[in-house]
Coordinates of C-alpha atoms in Angstrom, one line a residue:
M23 CA -21.7 23.2 8.4
P24 CA -19.6 25.2 11.2
A25 CA -22.1 23.9 13.6
E26 CA -20.9 19.8 12.8
L27 CA -17.4 20.2 12.1
D28 CA -16.8 21.7 15.8
R29 CA -19.0 18.7 17.2
L30 CA -17.2 16.7 14.5
L31 CA -13.2 17.6 14.8
P32 CA -12.5 17.2 18.4
R33 CA -14.0 13.9 18.6
L34 CA -11.5 12.5 16.1
A35 CA -9.2 14.2 17.8
D36 CA -10.2 13.0 21.1
R37 CA -9.6 9.6 19.4
R38 CA -6.1 9.9 18.2
A39 CA -4.8 11.7 21.7
H40 CA -3.4 8.8 22.9
L41 CA -0.6 8.9 20.2
A42 CA 1.2 11.7 21.0
A43 CA 1.7 10.0 24.5
A44 CA 3.5 7.3 23.2
G45 CA 5.9 10.1 21.1
T46 CA 4.2 10.3 18.0
T47 CA 3.2 14.1 17.5
F48 CA 2.5 13.5 13.6
C49 CA -0.6 11.9 12.3
R50 CA -4.3 12.1 10.8
L51 CA -6.8 14.3 13.0
A52 CA -9.4 13.8 10.1
H53 CA -9.8 10.8 7.3
T54 CA -12.0 11.0 4.2
S55 CA -13.8 8.2 5.0
E56 CA -15.1 10.3 8.1
T57 CA -15.8 13.3 6.5
A58 CA -17.6 12.2 3.7
G59 CA -15.2 12.6 1.1
L60 CA -14.9 16.3 1.9
F61 CA -11.4 16.8 3.2
A62 CA -8.5 15.5 5.6
L63 CA -6.9 17.0 8.0
D64 CA -3.0 15.6 9.3
R65 CA -1.4 17.3 12.6
A66 CA 2.3 18.2 12.3
G67 CA 2.9 19.3 15.9
R68 CA 0.7 23.0 16.6
V69 CA 0.4 23.2 12.6
G70 CA -2.7 21.8 10.4
V71 CA -2.5 20.5 7.0
L72 CA -6.0 20.8 5.4
S73 CA -6.3 18.7 2.3
L74 CA -9.5 19.6 0.1
Y75 CA -11.2 16.7 -2.2
A76 CA -14.4 18.8 -2.9
D77 CA -14.4 22.8 -4.3
L78 CA -15.2 24.7 -1.7
S79 CA -16.1 29.0 -1.9
A80 CA -13.2 31.3 -0.2
G81 CA -15.3 31.4 2.9
Q82 CA -16.4 27.4 3.2
E83 CA -12.4 27.2 3.1
Q84 CA -12.0 29.9 6.2
L85 CA -14.9 28.6 7.6
L86 CA -13.4 25.5 7.7
A87 CA -9.8 26.0 8.3
A88 CA -11.1 28.0 11.5
A89 CA -12.9 24.9 12.6
C90 CA -9.4 23.0 12.8
A91 CA -7.5 25.9 14.4
R92 CA -9.5 25.0 17.6
L93 CA -8.1 22.2 18.0
G94 CA -5.3 23.3 19.2
L95 CA -3.7 24.6 16.1
E96 CA -1.2 27.8 15.6
S97 CA -1.3 27.4 12.0
V98 CA -3.4 26.0 9.5
Y99 CA -2.4 25.3 5.7
L100 CA -4.4 24.3 3.0
K101 CA -4.3 21.6 -0.2
R102 CA -6.2 21.6 -2.2
R103 CA -6.1 18.2 -3.8
P104 CA -7.9 17.5 -7.8
Q105 CA -8.5 14.2 -9.2
E106 CA -5.9 14.2 -11.4
A107 CA -3.0 15.6 -9.5
R108 CA -0.5 14.6 -12.0
H109 CA -0.4 17.8 -14.5
A110 CA -2.0 20.3 -12.0
A111 CA 0.3 19.3 -9.7
N112 CA 3.3 21.5 -11.8
V113 CA 1.3 23.9 -13.6
E114 CA -1.3 24.9 -10.8
R115 CA 1.2 24.1 -7.7
E116 CA 0.4 27.8 -6.1
R117 CA -3.4 27.4 -5.7
L118 CA -3.0 24.2 -5.2
S119 CA -0.3 24.2 -2.2
P120 CA -0.1 28.1 -1.3
P121 CA 2.8 28.7 0.3
Q122 CA 1.4 30.5 2.7
P123 CA -1.0 29.4 5.7
I124 CA -4.7 30.1 5.3
R125 CA -4.2 30.8 9.2
G126 CA -1.9 31.3 11.7
E127 CA 1.8 32.3 11.1
V128 CA 4.2 31.3 8.7
Q129 CA 6.4 27.6 9.8
E130 CA 8.2 27.3 7.1
E131 CA 9.7 24.1 9.3
V132 CA 8.5 22.2 12.0
T133 CA 9.8 19.3 13.7
V134 CA 7.6 16.6 14.1
L135 CA 8.0 13.3 15.8
E136 CA 7.4 9.3 14.8
S137 CA 6.9 7.3 18.0
G138 CA 9.9 9.6 18.9
V139 CA 12.1 9.4 16.1
P140 CA 12.2 13.0 14.5
Y141 CA 11.6 14.1 11.1
L142 CA 11.7 17.8 9.0
I143 CA 8.3 19.2 7.8
R144 CA 7.9 21.2 5.6
P145 CA 4.3 22.5 5.9
G146 CA 4.2 25.1 2.7
P147 CA 4.4 25.4 -1.0
D148 CA 4.1 21.9 -2.2
L149 CA 1.4 19.1 -2.2
S150 CA 4.1 16.3 -0.5
I151 CA 4.6 18.3 3.3
G152 CA 7.8 15.8 4.2
L153 CA 6.2 12.2 5.4
F154 CA 3.3 10.5 4.4
G155 CA 1.7 9.3 7.2
D156 CA -0.1 6.2 6.2
A157 CA 3.4 5.0 6.2
R158 CA 3.4 4.9 9.6
P159 CA 3.1 1.1 10.1
A160 CA 5.8 0.6 7.9
R161 CA 8.4 2.4 9.1
E162 CA 7.8 1.0 12.8
W163 CA 7.7 -2.6 10.7
V164 CA 11.8 -1.4 9.5
R165 CA 12.5 -0.6 13.0
R166 CA 11.9 -4.3 13.9
H167 CA 13.0 -6.1 11.3
A168 CA 16.2 -4.2 9.9
P169 CA 19.0 -6.6 10.5
V170 CA 21.2 -5.6 12.9
G171 CA 24.6 -5.0 11.2
G172 CA 23.4 -5.8 8.0
R173 CA 22.9 -4.0 4.7
V174 CA 19.4 -2.1 3.4
L175 CA 18.6 -0.4 0.0
N176 CA 15.8 2.3 0.3
T177 CA 14.7 2.4 -3.0
F178 CA 12.2 6.0 -3.9
A179 CA 13.4 6.9 -0.8
Y180 CA 12.1 10.6 -0.3
T181 CA 13.0 12.1 2.9
C182 CA 14.7 8.8 3.7
G183 CA 11.9 7.1 6.4
F184 CA 13.0 4.4 6.3
G185 CA 16.1 3.9 5.5
L186 CA 16.3 6.3 9.1
N187 CA 14.3 3.7 11.3
A188 CA 16.8 0.6 9.6
A189 CA 19.7 2.8 10.8
L190 CA 18.2 3.4 14.2
A191 CA 17.6 -0.3 14.7
G192 CA 21.3 -1.0 14.2
A193 CA 21.6 -2.0 10.4
Q194 CA 25.4 -1.5 9.5
T195 CA 25.0 0.0 5.8
V196 CA 21.9 2.1 4.6
K197 CA 21.3 3.6 0.7
N198 CA 18.9 5.0 0.4
L199 CA 17.4 6.4 -3.6
D200 CA 15.5 8.5 -5.1
L201 CA 15.7 10.7 -8.1
S202 CA 15.9 14.0 -6.2
R203 CA 18.6 15.6 -4.7
K204 CA 16.1 17.9 -2.7
V205 CA 14.5 15.4 -1.2
L206 CA 17.8 13.2 -0.2
A207 CA 19.4 16.3 1.3
W208 CA 16.2 16.6 3.4
G209 CA 17.1 12.7 3.8
Q210 CA 19.9 14.1 5.3
E211 CA 18.6 16.5 7.3
N212 CA 16.4 14.0 9.1
Y213 CA 19.7 11.9 9.8
T214 CA 21.1 14.6 11.1
L215 CA 17.9 15.2 14.2
S216 CA 18.8 12.0 15.7
G217 CA 22.7 12.1 15.4
L218 CA 23.2 9.5 12.4
P219 CA 26.0 10.5 10.2
A220 CA 25.3 11.1 6.7
P221 CA 27.8 11.1 4.2
D222 CA 26.6 11.7 0.4
H223 CA 28.1 7.6 -0.3
D224 CA 25.3 6.7 1.6
F225 CA 22.3 8.6 -0.6
L226 CA 22.2 8.0 -4.1
Y227 CA 21.1 10.0 -7.1
G228 CA 19.4 8.4 -9.7
D229 CA 16.9 6.5 -11.6
V230 CA 15.8 3.2 -9.6
F231 CA 16.1 0.4 -12.4
D232 CA 18.8 2.1 -13.5
W233 CA 20.6 1.8 -10.2
L234 CA 19.4 -1.6 -9.5
G235 CA 21.3 -2.6 -12.3
R236 CA 24.0 -1.4 -11.4
L237 CA 23.8 -2.5 -8.2
Q238 CA 23.6 -5.9 -9.0
K239 CA 26.9 -5.9 -11.8
R240 CA 28.9 -5.0 -9.3
G241 CA 27.8 -8.2 -6.7
E242 CA 25.6 -6.1 -3.9
L243 CA 23.5 -7.5 -1.6
F244 CA 21.2 -6.5 0.8
E245 CA 19.2 -8.2 3.6
L246 CA 16.1 -6.4 3.2
V247 CA 15.4 -3.9 0.2
V248 CA 12.4 -1.7 1.0
L249 CA 10.0 -0.4 -2.6
D250 CA 7.5 2.5 -2.0
P251 CA 7.1 3.6 -5.3
P252 CA 4.7 6.5 -6.5
S253 CA 1.6 4.9 -8.4
F254 CA 3.2 6.9 -11.8
A255 CA 6.1 8.6 -12.1
R256 CA 7.8 9.9 -15.6
S257 CA 11.6 9.9 -15.5
K258 CA 14.5 10.0 -18.6
V259 CA 14.2 6.4 -19.1
G260 CA 10.5 6.2 -19.9
V261 CA 7.2 6.6 -18.0
W262 CA 6.9 4.3 -14.4
R263 CA 3.0 2.4 -13.7
S264 CA 2.4 0.6 -10.8
E265 CA -0.3 -1.5 -12.2
R266 CA 1.9 -2.5 -15.0
D267 CA 5.7 -2.5 -13.7
Y268 CA 6.1 -3.9 -10.2
A269 CA 6.6 -7.3 -11.7
R270 CA 9.7 -5.6 -13.3
L271 CA 10.6 -4.2 -10.2
L272 CA 11.1 -6.7 -8.0
A273 CA 12.3 -8.6 -10.3
Q274 CA 15.2 -6.1 -10.4
A275 CA 15.1 -5.8 -6.6
A276 CA 15.2 -9.1 -6.0
A277 CA 18.5 -9.4 -7.9
V278 CA 20.5 -7.4 -5.1
T279 CA 18.6 -9.3 -2.7
A280 CA 20.8 -11.5 -0.8
P281 CA 19.2 -15.0 -0.4
G282 CA 16.8 -15.1 2.9
G283 CA 16.6 -11.7 3.0
Q284 CA 13.6 -9.5 2.5
V285 CA 11.6 -7.1 0.8
L286 CA 9.4 -4.2 2.2
A287 CA 6.4 -4.0 -1.2
L288 CA 5.0 -0.8 -0.6
C289 CA 2.1 -0.2 -4.0
N290 CA -0.3 3.0 -3.3
H291 CA -2.4 2.5 -6.1
A292 CA -6.0 2.6 -4.8
G293 CA -7.5 1.1 -8.1
L294 CA -5.0 -2.1 -8.3
S295 CA -6.2 -4.8 -5.3
A296 CA -4.4 -6.5 -2.8
G297 CA -5.0 -9.7 -4.7
Q298 CA -4.0 -8.0 -8.0
F299 CA -0.9 -6.6 -6.3
E300 CA 0.2 -10.2 -4.7
K301 CA -0.2 -12.0 -8.3
M302 CA 2.3 -8.8 -9.7
L303 CA 4.6 -9.5 -6.9
E304 CA 4.4 -13.3 -7.0
A305 CA 5.4 -12.7 -11.1
G306 CA 8.5 -10.3 -10.3
A307 CA 9.7 -13.7 -7.9
A308 CA 9.3 -16.0 -10.6
Q309 CA 11.0 -13.9 -13.3
A310 CA 14.0 -14.0 -10.9
G311 CA 14.1 -17.6 -9.7
R312 CA 13.9 -16.8 -6.5
R313 CA 11.1 -18.6 -3.8
M314 CA 8.6 -15.9 -2.4
N315 CA 6.9 -16.1 1.2
I316 CA 4.9 -13.3 2.3
T317 CA 5.3 -13.4 5.7
D318 CA 3.7 -9.9 6.6
R319 CA 0.2 -8.0 5.0
F320 CA -1.2 -5.1 6.6
G321 CA -1.9 -1.2 5.4
A322 CA -2.1 2.6 6.7
G323 CA -2.0 3.4 10.0
E324 CA -4.6 3.3 13.0
D325 CA -5.5 7.0 11.9
Y326 CA -6.3 6.4 8.7
P327 CA -9.5 4.2 8.8
G328 CA -11.5 2.5 6.1
A329 CA -8.4 3.4 3.8
G330 CA -7.7 0.5 1.3
H331 CA -5.4 2.2 -1.5
L332 CA -1.9 1.1 0.6
K333 CA -1.0 -2.1 0.6
V334 CA 2.4 -3.2 2.2
R335 CA 3.5 -7.0 1.5
A336 CA 7.1 -8.0 3.7
L337 CA 8.2 -10.9 1.4
R338 CA 11.0 -13.2 2.3
L339 CA 13.0 -13.9 -1.0
D340 CA 14.8 -17.9 -0.6
P341 CA 16.9 -19.3 -4.1
G342 CA 15.1 -20.8 -6.8
G343 CA 14.7 -24.2 -7.3

């Protein structure tokens, strides 16, 4: 394994070298499609995040981390990703995502760039480190298409990457909505890195469906709504499954989307085909009485070859009738 990796990893890293020249220091150096499904390697500046999708011995993990470090990484953090991670991530957090690096010195926080925009990455204690690299094209889309002087709603905001790009593009009002106060505060730190104001009233804590209903009752409308839900989530109001509930989500989002406004809808459920996803979007628009036109279709970034899990659709919603 080490000899093969010593040939493979530098070649893969060379393919991504142009990203740094374009102002991107956060990328996937090796995707699972390039490693026979064994592992993936992400670069966050000078820190590597090694995700394992197979059980390896402690010695094999060390050899793999050493091979990764030879790409100029000062530290390598390990993420063990089980087939069924929802429960294990809660009860085995420290085993799945050790807070200490498997190689190199502790780096609790790293500031990275994506197309010149800085983001704060925390590579240690959680499986999620602050930014999902496969959504880079979607964040770039928001940067190009956010309404200048308009209003944007970023749901399931996580650390607010979409909202940040909308604000940088010139949107006048950007609301970031998430069920975790912790990640919203992280998002405010990302705003600060770009020199943007981050008032608390633009970072909404709570359930997305509850907030969409409240915003609708207030008569608030947005020229762009971003939908980036997890495949599965549990909250006080119930269980969310994207393969079952996405149509309902779009219907509620449509109710707060201005006439002729846009929705950027993301789905990362690998078991849901692109065709099935689009049918759910059509059903949601119909429920809301809106005419839907898909204006753009794309997926994960160039450093995710062969990845079909992420489906991104840009929609324009016109009044029905």
